[in-house]
Tab-separated table of C-alpha atoms and ligand atoms in Angstrom:
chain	number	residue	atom	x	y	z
A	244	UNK	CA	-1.677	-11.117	-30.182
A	245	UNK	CA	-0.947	-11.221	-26.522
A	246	UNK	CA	2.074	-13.297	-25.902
A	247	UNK	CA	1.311	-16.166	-23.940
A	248	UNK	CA	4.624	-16.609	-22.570
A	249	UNK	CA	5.153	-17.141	-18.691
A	250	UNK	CA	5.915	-13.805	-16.308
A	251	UNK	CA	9.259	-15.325	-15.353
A	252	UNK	CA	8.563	-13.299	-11.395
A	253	UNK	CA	5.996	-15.472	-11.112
A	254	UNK	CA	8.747	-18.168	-10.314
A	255	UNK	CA	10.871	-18.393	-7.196
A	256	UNK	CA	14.505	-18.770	-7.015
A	257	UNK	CA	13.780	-22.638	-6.746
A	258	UNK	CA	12.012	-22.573	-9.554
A	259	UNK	CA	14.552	-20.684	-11.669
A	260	UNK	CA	16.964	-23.125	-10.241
A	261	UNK	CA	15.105	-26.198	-12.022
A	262	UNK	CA	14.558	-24.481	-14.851
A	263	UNK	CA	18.300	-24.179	-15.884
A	264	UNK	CA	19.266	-27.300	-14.588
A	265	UNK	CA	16.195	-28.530	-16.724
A	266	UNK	CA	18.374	-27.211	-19.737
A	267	UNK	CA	21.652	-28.516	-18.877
A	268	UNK	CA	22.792	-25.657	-17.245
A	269	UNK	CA	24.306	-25.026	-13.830
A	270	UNK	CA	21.439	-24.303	-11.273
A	271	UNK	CA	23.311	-21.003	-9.968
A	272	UNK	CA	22.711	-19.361	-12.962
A	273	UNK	CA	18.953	-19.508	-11.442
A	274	UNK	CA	20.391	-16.942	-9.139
A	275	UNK	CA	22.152	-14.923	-11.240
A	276	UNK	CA	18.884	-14.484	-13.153
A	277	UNK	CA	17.469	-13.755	-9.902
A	278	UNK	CA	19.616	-11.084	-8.895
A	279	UNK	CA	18.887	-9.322	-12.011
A	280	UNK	CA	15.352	-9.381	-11.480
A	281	UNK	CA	14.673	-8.259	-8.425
A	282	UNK	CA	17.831	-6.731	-6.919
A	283	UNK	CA	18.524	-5.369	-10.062
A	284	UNK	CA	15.567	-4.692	-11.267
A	285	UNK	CA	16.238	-5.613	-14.806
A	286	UNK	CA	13.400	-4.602	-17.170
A	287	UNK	CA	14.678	-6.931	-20.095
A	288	UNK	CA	16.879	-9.995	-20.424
A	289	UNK	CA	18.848	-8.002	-22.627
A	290	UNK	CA	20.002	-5.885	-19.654
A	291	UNK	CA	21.180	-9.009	-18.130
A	292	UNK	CA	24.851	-8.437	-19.388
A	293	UNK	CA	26.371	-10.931	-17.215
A	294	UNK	CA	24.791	-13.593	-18.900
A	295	UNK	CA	25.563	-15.164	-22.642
A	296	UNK	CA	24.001	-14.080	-25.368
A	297	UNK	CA	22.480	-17.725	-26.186
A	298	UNK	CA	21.025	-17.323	-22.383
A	299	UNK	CA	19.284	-14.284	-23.048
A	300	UNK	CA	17.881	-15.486	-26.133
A	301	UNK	CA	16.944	-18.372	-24.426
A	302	UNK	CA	14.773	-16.773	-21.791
A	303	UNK	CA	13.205	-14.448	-24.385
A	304	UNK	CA	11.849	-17.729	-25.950
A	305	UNK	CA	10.269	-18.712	-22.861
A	306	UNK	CA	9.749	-15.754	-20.719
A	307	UNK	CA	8.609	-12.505	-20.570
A	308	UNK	CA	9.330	-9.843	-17.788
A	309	UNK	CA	5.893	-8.178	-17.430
A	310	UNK	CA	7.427	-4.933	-15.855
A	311	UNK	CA	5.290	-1.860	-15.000
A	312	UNK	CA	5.496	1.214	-17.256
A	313	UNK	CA	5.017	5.131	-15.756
A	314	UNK	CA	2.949	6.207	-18.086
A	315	UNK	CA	2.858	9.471	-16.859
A	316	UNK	CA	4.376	11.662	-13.768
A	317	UNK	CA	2.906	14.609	-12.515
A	318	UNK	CA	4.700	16.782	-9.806
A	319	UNK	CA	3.176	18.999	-7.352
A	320	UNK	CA	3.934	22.477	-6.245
A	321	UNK	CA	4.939	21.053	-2.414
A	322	UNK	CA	7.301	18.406	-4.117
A	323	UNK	CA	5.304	15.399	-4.266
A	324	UNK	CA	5.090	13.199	-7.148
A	325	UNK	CA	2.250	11.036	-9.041
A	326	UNK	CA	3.272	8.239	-11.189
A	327	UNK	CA	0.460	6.607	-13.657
A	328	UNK	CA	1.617	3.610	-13.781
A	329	UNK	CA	0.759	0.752	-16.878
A	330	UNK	CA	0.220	-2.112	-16.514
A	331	UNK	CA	1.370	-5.336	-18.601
A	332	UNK	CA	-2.781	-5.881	-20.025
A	333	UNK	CA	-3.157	-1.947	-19.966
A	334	UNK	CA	-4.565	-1.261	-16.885
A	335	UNK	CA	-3.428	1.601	-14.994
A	336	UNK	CA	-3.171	2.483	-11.393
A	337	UNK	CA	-1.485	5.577	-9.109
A	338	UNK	CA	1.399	5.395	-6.527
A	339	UNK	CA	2.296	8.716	-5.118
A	340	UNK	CA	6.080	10.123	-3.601
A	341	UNK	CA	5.895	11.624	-0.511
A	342	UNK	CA	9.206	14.134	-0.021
A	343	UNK	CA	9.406	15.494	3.530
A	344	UNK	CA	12.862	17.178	5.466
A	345	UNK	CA	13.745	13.725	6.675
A	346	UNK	CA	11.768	11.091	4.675
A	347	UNK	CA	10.434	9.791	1.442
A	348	UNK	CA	7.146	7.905	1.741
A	349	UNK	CA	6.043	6.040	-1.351
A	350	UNK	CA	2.072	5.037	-1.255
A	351	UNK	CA	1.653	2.418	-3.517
A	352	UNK	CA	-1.526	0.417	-4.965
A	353	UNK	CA	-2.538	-3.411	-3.801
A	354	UNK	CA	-5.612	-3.731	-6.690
A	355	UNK	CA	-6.904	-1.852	-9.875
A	356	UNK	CA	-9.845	-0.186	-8.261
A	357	UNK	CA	-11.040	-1.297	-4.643
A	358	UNK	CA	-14.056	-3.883	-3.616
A	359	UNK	CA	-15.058	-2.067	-0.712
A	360	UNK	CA	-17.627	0.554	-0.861
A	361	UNK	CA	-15.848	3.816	1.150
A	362	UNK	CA	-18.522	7.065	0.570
A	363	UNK	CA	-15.835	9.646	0.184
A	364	UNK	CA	-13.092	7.951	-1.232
A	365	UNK	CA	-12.435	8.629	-4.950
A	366	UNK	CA	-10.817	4.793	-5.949
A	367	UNK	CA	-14.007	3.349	-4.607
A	368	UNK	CA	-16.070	4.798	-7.881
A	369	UNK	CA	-13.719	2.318	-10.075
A	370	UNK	CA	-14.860	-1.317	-9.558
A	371	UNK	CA	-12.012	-3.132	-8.635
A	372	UNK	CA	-10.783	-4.742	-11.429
A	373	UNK	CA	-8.167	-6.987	-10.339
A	374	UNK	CA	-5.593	-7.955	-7.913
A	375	UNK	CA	-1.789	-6.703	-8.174
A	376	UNK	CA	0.639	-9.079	-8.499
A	377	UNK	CA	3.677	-8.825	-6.307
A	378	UNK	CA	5.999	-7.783	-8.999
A	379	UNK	CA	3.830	-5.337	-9.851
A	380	UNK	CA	3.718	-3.792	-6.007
A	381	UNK	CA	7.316	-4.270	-6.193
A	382	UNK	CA	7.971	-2.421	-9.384
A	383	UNK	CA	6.251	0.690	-7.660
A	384	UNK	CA	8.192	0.669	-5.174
A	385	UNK	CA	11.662	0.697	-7.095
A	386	UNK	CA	9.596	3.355	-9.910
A	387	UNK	CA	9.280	5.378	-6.612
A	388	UNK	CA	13.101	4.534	-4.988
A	389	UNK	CA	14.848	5.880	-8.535
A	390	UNK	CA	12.509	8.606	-8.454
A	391	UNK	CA	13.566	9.536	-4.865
A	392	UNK	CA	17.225	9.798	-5.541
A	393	UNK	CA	16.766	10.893	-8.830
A	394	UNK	CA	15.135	14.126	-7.650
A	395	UNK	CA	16.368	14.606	-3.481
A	396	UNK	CA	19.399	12.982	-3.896
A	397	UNK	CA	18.435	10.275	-1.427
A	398	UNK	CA	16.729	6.411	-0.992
A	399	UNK	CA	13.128	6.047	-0.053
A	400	UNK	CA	12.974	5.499	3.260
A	401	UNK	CA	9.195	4.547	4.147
A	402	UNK	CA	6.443	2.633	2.266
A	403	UNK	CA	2.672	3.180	3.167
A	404	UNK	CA	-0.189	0.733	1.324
A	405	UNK	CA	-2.379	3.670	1.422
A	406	UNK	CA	-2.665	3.357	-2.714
A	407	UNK	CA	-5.802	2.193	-4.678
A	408	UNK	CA	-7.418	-0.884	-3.295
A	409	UNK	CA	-7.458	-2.638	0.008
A	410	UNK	CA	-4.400	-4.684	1.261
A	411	UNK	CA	-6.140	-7.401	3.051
A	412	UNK	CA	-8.129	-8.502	-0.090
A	413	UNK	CA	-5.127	-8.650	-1.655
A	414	UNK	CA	-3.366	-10.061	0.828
A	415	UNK	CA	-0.891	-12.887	-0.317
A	416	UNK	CA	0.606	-11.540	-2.732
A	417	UNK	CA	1.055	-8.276	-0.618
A	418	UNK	CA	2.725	-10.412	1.459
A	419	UNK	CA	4.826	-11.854	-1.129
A	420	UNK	CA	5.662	-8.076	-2.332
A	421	UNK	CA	6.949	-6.959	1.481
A	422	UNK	CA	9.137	-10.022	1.368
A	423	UNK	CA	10.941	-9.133	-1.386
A	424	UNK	CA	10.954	-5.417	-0.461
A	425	UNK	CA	12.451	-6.205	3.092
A	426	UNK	CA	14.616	-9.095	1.658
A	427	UNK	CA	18.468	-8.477	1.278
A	428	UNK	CA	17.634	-10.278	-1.923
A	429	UNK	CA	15.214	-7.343	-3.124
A	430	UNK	CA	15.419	-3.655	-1.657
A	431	UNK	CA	16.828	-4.895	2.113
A	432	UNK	CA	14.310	-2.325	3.566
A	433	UNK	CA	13.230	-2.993	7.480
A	434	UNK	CA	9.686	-4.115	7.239
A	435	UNK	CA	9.785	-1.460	10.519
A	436	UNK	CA	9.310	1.219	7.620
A	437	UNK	CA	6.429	-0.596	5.705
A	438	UNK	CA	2.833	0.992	6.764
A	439	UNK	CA	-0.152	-1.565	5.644
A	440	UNK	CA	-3.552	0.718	5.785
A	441	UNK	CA	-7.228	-1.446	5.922
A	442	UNK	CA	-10.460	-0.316	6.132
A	443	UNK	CA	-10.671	-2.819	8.685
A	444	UNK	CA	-10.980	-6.925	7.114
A	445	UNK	CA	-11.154	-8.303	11.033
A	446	UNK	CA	-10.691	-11.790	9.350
A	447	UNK	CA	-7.429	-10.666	8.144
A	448	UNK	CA	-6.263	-8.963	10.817
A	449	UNK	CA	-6.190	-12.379	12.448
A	450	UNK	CA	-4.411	-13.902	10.086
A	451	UNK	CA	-1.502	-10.942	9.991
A	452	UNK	CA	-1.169	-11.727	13.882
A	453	UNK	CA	-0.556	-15.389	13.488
A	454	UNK	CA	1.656	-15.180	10.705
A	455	UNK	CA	3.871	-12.448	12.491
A	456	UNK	CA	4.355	-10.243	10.293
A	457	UNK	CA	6.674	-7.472	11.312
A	458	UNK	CA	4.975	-4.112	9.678
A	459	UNK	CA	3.433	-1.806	10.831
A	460	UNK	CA	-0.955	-1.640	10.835
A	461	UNK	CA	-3.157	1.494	10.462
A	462	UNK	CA	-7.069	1.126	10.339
A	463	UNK	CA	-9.201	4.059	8.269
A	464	UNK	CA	-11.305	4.021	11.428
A	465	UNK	CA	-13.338	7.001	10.606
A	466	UNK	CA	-15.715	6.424	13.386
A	467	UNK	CA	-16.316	4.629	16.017
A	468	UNK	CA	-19.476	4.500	16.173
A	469	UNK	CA	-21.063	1.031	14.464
A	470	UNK	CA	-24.232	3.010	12.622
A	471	UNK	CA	-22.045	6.098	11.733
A	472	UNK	CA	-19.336	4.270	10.274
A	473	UNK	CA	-21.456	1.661	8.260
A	474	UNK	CA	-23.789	4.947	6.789
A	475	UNK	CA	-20.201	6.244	5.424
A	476	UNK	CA	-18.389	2.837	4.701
A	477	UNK	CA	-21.204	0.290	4.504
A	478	UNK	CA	-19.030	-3.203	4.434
A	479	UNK	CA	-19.075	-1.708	7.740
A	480	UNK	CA	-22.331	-4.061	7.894
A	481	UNK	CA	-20.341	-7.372	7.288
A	482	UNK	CA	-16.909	-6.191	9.291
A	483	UNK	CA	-18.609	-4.483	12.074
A	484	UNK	CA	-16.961	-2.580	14.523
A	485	UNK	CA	-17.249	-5.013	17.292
A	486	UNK	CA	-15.311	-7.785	15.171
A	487	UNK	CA	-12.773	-5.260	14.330
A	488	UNK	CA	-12.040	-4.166	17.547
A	489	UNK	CA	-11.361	-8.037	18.860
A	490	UNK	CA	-9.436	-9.054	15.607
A	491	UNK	CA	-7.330	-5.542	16.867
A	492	UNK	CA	-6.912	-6.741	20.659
A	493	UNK	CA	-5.782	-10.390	19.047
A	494	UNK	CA	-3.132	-8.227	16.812
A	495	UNK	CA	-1.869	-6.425	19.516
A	496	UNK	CA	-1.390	-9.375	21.831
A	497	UNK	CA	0.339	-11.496	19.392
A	498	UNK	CA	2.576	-8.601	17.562
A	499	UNK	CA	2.976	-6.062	20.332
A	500	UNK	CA	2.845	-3.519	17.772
A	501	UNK	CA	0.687	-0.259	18.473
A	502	UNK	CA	-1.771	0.338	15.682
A	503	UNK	CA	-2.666	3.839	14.193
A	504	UNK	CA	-6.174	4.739	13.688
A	505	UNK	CA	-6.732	7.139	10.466
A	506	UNK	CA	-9.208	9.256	10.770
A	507	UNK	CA	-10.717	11.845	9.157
A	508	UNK	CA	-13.481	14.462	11.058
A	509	UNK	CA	-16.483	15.471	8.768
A	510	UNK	CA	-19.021	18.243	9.132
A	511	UNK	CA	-22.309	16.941	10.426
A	512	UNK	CA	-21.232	13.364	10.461
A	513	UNK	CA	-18.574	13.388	13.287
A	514	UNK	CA	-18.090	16.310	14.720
A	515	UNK	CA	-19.159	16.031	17.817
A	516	UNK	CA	-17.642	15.504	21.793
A	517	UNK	CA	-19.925	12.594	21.608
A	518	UNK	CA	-17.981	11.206	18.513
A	519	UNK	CA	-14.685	12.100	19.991
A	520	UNK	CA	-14.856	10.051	23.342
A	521	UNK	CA	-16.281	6.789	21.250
A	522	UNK	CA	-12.953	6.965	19.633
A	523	UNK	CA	-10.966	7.186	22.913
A	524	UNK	CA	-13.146	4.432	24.327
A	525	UNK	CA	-12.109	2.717	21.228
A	526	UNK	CA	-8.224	3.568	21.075
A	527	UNK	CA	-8.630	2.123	24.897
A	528	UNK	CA	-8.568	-1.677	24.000
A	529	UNK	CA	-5.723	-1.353	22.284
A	530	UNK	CA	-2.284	0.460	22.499
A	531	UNK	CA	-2.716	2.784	19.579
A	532	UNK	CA	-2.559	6.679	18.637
A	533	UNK	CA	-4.704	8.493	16.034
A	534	UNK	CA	-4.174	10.637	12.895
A	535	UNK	CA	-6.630	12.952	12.279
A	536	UNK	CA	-6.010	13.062	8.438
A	537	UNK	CA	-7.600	16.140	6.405
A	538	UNK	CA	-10.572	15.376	4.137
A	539	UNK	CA	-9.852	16.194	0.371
A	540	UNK	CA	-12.857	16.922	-1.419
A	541	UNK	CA	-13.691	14.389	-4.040
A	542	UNK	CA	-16.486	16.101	-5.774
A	543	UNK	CA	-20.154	15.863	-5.188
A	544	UNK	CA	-20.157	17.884	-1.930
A	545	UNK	CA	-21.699	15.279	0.463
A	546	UNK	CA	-18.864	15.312	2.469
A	547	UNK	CA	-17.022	18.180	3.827
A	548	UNK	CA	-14.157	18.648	6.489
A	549	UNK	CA	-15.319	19.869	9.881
A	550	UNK	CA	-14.394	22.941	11.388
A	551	UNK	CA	-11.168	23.902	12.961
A	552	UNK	CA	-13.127	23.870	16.310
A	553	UNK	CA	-14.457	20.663	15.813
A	554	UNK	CA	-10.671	18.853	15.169
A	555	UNK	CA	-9.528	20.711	18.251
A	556	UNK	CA	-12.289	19.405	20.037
A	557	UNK	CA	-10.790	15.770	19.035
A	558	UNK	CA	-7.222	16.673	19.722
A	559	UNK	CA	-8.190	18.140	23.195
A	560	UNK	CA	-10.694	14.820	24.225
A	561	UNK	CA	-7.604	12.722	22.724
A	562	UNK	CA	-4.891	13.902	24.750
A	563	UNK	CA	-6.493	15.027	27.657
A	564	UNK	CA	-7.061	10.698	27.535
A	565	UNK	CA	-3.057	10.105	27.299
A	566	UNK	CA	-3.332	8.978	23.395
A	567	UNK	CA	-1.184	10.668	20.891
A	568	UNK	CA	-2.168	12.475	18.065
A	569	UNK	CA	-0.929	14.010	14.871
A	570	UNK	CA	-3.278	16.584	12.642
A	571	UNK	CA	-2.010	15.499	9.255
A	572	UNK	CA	-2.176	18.147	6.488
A	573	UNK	CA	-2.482	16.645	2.631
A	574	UNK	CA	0.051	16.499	0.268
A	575	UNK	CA	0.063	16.573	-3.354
A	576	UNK	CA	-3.684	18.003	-3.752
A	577	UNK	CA	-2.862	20.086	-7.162
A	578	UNK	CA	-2.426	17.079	-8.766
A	579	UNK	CA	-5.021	14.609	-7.172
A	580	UNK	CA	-2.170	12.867	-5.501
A	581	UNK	CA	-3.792	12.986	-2.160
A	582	UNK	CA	-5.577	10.495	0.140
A	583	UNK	CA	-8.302	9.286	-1.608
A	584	UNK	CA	-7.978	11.344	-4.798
A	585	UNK	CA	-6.447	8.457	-6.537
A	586	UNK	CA	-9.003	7.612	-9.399
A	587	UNK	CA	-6.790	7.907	-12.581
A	588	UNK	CA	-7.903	10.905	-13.786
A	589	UNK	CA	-5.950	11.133	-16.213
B	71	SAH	N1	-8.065	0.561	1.635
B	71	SAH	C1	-7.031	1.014	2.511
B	71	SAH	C2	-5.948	1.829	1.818
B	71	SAH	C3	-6.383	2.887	0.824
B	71	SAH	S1	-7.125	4.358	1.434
B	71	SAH	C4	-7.621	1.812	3.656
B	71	SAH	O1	-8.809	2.075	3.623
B	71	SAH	O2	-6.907	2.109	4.594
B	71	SAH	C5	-5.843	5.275	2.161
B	71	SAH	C6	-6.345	6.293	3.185
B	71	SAH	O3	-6.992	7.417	2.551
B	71	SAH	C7	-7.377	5.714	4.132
B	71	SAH	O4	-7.075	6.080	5.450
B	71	SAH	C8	-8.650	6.360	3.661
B	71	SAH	O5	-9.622	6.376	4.647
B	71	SAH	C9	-8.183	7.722	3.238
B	71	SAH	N2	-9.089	8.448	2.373
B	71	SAH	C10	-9.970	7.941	1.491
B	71	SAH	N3	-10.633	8.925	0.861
B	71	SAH	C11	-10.163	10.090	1.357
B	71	SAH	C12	-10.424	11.473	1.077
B	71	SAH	N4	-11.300	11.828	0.156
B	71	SAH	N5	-9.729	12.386	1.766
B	71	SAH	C13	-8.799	12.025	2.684
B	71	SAH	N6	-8.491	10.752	2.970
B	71	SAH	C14	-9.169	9.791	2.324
């Protein structure tokens, strides 16, 4: 039988607080539990050794600690890494470790499976199935820090939300996962590190420039054209381009912070000058620089990266405009770990 017992990172340090006090105890030990579960990361109250034994027995009774499992990690030939990762009710989803000379990236997951509709991309053939919790974005994260200086001898140093699913329908408890990655209470990382990626939820766009938030925003832009871009993501209907672009002009005057476009150039779909200057028409009503990302293949042959002419083409119409842009090779491909490859294959 599943236990029915509460996720005790479901509660705040508040919470904790009242709890103990709630059986006679001293409300610090609230944050000495805390500690242990987030900075700590403890995945048992057994690990909790600073704590009495009738403490830890006590918590068993009425908690559990619904940590995530790697199931499975798969390394690449160029260094990355692929974790499976379990989930408490069995579910499984991807988060990937990104090694470069300077940096580790970890790309983690916001939901099982993804609601939005995205033609090429491999997660959008799983239905999403649910939301992650912010623990469970969290315990990614750390799955991917150990991993880091496990195997290069160093911290992560970046975090991208370029996983399975779509941030901004996920978006509180996203939220509630950066805070405790950037808080000195959790990993202490600068939220200047933290990359959220959206197919573009204008709606929530908005909302991430009035509550400040202090990450970074890319959009899988794609094209910028509004009958292109709904053909090859087609909640491009609902969330047109024209709302997108105004919820990006709002971010940008409330956060000050440039946005990066993602964007990936396909053969007979976008290849063309004409696509190129709609995206520096686009990139023009808001500070912002593109990254023309390479297409991985996902399997039915629909879609197929453009020629080498046809990127340059972009690159040239791009800078000859004054915006930046990076050609971004894939990393991780031998072992689906890629952009969009992330389907659990396993
Ligand atoms: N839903 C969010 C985050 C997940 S997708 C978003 O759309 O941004 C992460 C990135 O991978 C996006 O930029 C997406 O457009 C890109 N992507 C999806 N499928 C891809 C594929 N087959 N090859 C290369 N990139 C892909």
């Amino acid at each position: 039988m599943k236990s029915v017992k509460k996720d005790i990172r479901a509660l705040t340090k508040e919470q904790l607080r009242d709890f103990f006090v709630s059986q006679g105890d001293k409300s610090f030990r609230g944050n000495q539990v805390y500690e242990w579960l987030w900075q700590k990361s403890a995945h048992s109250f057994e690990a909790m050794t600073s704590l009495s034994k009738e403490t830890r027995k006590m918590l068993e009774d009425n908690f559990v600690i619904n940590h995530i499992k790697v199931d499975l990690m798969q390394r690449s030939s160029d260094g990355t890494i692929k974790n499976a990762v379990r989930l408490h009710d069995d579910l499984v989803v991807e988060s990937v470790l990104i090694p470069t000379k300077s940096r580790t990236t970890a790309c983690v997951s916001s939901q099982v499976g993804c609601s939005l509709d995205c033609k090429f991309c491999a997660t959008s053939r799983l239905k999403r199935m649910r939301n992650l919790n912010p623990d469970e974005i969290y315990d990614q994260v750390v799955a991917i820090d150990n991993e880091s200086r496990l195997y290069f001898g160093r911290r992560l140093s970046n975090i991208v939300f370029m996983g399975m699913g779509e941030p901004l329908m996920n978006y509180n408890n996203v939220l509630k996962a950066i805070d405790k990655i950037t808080s000195e209470e959790g990993l202490g990382m600068s939220p200047k590190r933290i990359t959220v990626s959206t197919s573009g939820v204008p709606k929530m766009i908005r909302k991430m420039a009035d509550d400040e938030v202090k990450f970074k925003l890319a959009v899988s832009l794609h094209s910028a054209i509004e009958d292109v871009r709904t053909s090859i993501m087609p909640f491009n209907a609902k969330f047109t381009l024209t709302d997108l672009r105004a919820s990006l002009v709002y971010w940008y005057e409330k956060t000050k912070s440039r946005i990066t476009y993602e964007y990936i150039v396909w053969k007979g779909i976008n290849d063309t000058q004409e696509a190129a200057n709609a995206l520096v028409e686009f990139c023009r009503f808001a500070p912002s620089k593109v990254n023309l990302i390479e297409y991985n293949p996902i399997d039915d042959g629909e879609f197929k990266q453009a020629q080498d002419t046809a990127i340059q083409t972009y690159v040239n119409t791009l800078e000859r405009n004054g915006i930046t842009v990076t050609v971004r090779r894939s990393r991780g491909k031998d072992i689906d770990a890629a952009c969009g490859q992330l389907a659990n294959k396993q």
